[in-house]
XYZ file of C-alpha atoms in Angstrom:
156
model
C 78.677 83.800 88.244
C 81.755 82.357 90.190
C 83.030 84.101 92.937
C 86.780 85.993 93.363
C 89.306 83.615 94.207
C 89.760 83.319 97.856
C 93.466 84.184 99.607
C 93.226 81.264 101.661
C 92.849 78.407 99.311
C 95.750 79.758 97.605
C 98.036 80.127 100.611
C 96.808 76.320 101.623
C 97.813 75.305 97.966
C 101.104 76.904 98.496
C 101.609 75.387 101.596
C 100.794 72.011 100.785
C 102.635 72.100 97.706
C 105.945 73.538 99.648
C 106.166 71.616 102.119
C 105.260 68.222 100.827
C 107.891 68.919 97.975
C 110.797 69.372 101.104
C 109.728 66.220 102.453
C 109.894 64.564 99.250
C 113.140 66.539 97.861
C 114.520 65.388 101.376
C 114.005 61.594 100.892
C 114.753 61.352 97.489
C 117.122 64.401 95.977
C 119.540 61.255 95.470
C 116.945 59.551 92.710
C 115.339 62.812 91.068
C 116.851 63.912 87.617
C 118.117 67.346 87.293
C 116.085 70.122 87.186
C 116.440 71.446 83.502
C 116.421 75.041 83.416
C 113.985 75.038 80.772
C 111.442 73.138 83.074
C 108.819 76.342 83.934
C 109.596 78.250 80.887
C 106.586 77.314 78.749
C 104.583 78.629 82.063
C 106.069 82.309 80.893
C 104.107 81.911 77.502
C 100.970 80.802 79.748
C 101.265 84.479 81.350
C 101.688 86.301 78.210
C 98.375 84.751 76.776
C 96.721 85.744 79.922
C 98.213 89.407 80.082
C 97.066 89.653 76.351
C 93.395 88.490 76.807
C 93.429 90.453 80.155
C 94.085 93.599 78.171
C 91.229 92.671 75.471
C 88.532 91.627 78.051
C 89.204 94.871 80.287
C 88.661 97.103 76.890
C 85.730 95.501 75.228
C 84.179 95.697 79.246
C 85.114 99.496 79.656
C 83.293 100.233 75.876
C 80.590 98.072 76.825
C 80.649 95.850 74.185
C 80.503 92.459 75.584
C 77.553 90.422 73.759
C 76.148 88.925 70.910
C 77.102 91.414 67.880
C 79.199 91.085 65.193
C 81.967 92.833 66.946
C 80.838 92.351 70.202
C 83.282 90.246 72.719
C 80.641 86.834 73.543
C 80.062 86.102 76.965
C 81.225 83.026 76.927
C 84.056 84.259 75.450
C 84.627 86.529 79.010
C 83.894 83.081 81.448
C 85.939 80.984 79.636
C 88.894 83.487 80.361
C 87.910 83.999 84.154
C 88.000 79.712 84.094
C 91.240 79.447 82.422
C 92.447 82.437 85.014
C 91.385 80.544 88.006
C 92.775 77.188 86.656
C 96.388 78.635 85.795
C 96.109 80.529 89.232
C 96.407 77.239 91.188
C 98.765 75.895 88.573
C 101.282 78.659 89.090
C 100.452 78.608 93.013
C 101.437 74.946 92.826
C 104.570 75.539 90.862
C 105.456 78.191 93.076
C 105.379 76.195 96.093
C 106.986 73.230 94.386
C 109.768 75.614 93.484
C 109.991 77.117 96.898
C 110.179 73.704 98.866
C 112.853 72.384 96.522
C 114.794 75.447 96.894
C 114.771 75.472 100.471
C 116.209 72.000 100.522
C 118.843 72.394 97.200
C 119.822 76.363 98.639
C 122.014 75.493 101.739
C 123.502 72.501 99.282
C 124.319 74.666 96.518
C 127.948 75.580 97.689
C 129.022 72.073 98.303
C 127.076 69.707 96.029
C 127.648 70.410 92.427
C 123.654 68.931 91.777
C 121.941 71.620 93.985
C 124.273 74.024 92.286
C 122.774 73.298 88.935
C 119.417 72.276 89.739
C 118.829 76.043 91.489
C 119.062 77.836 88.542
C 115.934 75.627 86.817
C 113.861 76.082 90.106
C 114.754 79.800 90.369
C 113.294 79.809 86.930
C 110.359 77.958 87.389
C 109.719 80.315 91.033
C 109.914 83.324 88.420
C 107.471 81.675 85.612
C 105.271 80.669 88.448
C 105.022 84.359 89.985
C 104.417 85.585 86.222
C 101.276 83.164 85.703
C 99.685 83.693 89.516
C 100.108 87.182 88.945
C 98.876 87.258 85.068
C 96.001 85.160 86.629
C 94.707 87.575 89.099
C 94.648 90.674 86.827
C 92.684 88.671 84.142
C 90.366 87.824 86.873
C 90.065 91.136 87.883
C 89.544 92.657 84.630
C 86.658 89.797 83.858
C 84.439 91.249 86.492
C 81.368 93.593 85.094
C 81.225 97.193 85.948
C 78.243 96.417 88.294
C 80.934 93.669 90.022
C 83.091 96.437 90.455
C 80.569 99.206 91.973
C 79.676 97.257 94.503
C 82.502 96.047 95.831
C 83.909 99.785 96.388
C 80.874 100.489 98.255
C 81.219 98.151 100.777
């Protein structure tokens, strides 16, 4: 059993992650290669995948048939989702705040420098892709938790 993902590690990951990426974008915009607006795309199919096993693992949950039959979803088969939702949760969370610091150094640029200009559309698009997986990644965690998990937590 692994517990819910906590707020704060993901608010220090975005932190870290934001602000070291300033610093860095700050020293060295001048050597980086443009920010292809491609970059975070693939991150939107990562989010998709979730959303779809999010929807299978909160059915087969609600008409209890989670274990070993024939048509039953494996357990396994439930964990290995809530790992892959807490790994692409701090992926996203990273990307976000990689995409946040670099956009609050290209931003103010963007008018004058014809780089920032272009390389703001490929971070806005990571940002987005980013948001997409974090938020994917917390509704397949939610819907991986048992009905018990569930009960108890409202009465608290």
């Amino acid at each position: 059993m692994t517990n819910p993902t906590k707020v704060g590690d993901v608010l220090g990951l975005f932190l870290v992650a934001s602000v070291g990426t300033w610093l860095l974008v700050r020293v060295f915009y001048g050597s980086l290669p443009p920010v292809p607006v491609y970059a975070g795309a693939s991150l939107y199919l990562v989010a998709v995948v979730e959303v779809v096993t999010a929807v299978i693992v909160r059915n087969r949950i609600a008409e209890h048939r989670v274990g070993t039959g024939l048509h039953d979803l494996n357990p396994l088969t439930v964990y290995r989702a809530l790992v892959l939702a807490k790994a692409s949760m701090l992926v996203g969370t990273a990307v976000v705040g990689v995409s946040v610091g670099f956009l609050v150094y290209v931003m103010p640029r963007a008018t004058t420098v014809r780089a920032a200009s272009s390389d703001r559309v490929g971070a806005i698009v990571a940002l987005v892709a980013g948001v997409a997986v974090v938020a994917a990644a917390l509704w397949l965690e939610q819907c991986c938790r048992t009905p018990k998990d569930r009960d108890d937590e409202r009465s608290r």
